[in-house]
């Protein structure tokens, strides 16, 4: 399904321009951004606390892993 995607809509509270975003397609956003006039604009940081940032990143990574596992399980049925 994703192999032929032309537009990726980043839903949810964390967007790819946020440092804490761990969306599996964030690298595509960053690659496209490097070709724009905004290439030198740094990524936003959602929290001023580094500990909170790492916590957010870890929780989002866990959510992505669980979502992938659920998708594989549904596809197997």
XYZ file of C-alpha atoms in Angstrom:
77
model
C 0.000 0.000 0.000
C 2.678 2.537 0.982
C 5.036 1.655 -1.851
C 2.977 3.617 -4.381
C 2.110 6.567 -2.115
C 2.509 9.985 -3.679
C 1.325 12.141 -0.781
C 2.039 11.333 2.842
C -0.268 13.084 5.303
C 1.284 13.209 8.758
C -1.653 12.889 11.152
C -1.532 13.038 14.912
C -0.024 15.550 17.304
C 3.610 15.054 16.308
C 4.602 16.345 12.885
C 7.845 15.568 11.022
C 9.219 19.055 11.646
C 9.315 18.248 15.373
C 12.530 16.705 16.672
C 10.579 14.165 18.723
C 8.693 12.782 15.707
C 9.582 9.152 14.942
C 7.254 8.650 11.988
C 8.705 5.974 9.688
C 8.566 8.405 6.736
C 10.099 11.420 8.489
C 13.266 10.942 6.437
C 11.258 11.651 3.263
C 9.993 14.925 4.735
C 13.526 15.939 5.724
C 14.867 15.023 2.290
C 12.248 17.200 0.598
C 12.819 20.026 3.091
C 16.524 20.136 2.172
C 15.466 21.212 -1.340
C 13.371 24.168 -0.165
C 14.023 27.687 1.097
C 13.348 26.340 4.625
C 16.324 23.970 4.539
C 18.193 25.961 7.208
C 15.259 26.227 9.614
C 16.001 23.946 12.589
C 13.542 21.317 13.718
C 11.153 22.365 16.457
C 11.558 20.870 19.877
C 8.234 20.123 21.560
C 9.670 20.218 25.053
C 12.499 22.165 26.621
C 13.364 19.160 28.790
C 15.685 16.637 27.115
C 14.426 13.893 29.414
C 10.840 14.579 28.366
C 11.923 14.654 24.697
C 13.544 11.218 24.952
C 10.494 9.896 26.784
C 8.225 11.185 23.992
C 10.485 9.632 21.345
C 10.572 6.251 23.133
C 6.813 6.167 23.629
C 6.190 7.013 19.969
C 8.623 4.332 18.820
C 6.843 1.774 20.993
C 3.494 2.897 19.551
C 4.831 2.443 16.005
C 6.141 -1.053 16.798
C 2.829 -2.093 18.359
C 0.902 -0.691 15.369
C 3.117 -2.643 12.931
C 2.690 -5.840 14.933
C -1.088 -5.381 14.941
C -1.089 -4.738 11.185
C 0.910 -7.915 10.530
C -1.415 -9.914 12.751
C -4.507 -8.568 10.972
C -2.937 -9.272 7.582
C -2.160 -12.855 8.619
C -5.816 -13.535 9.476
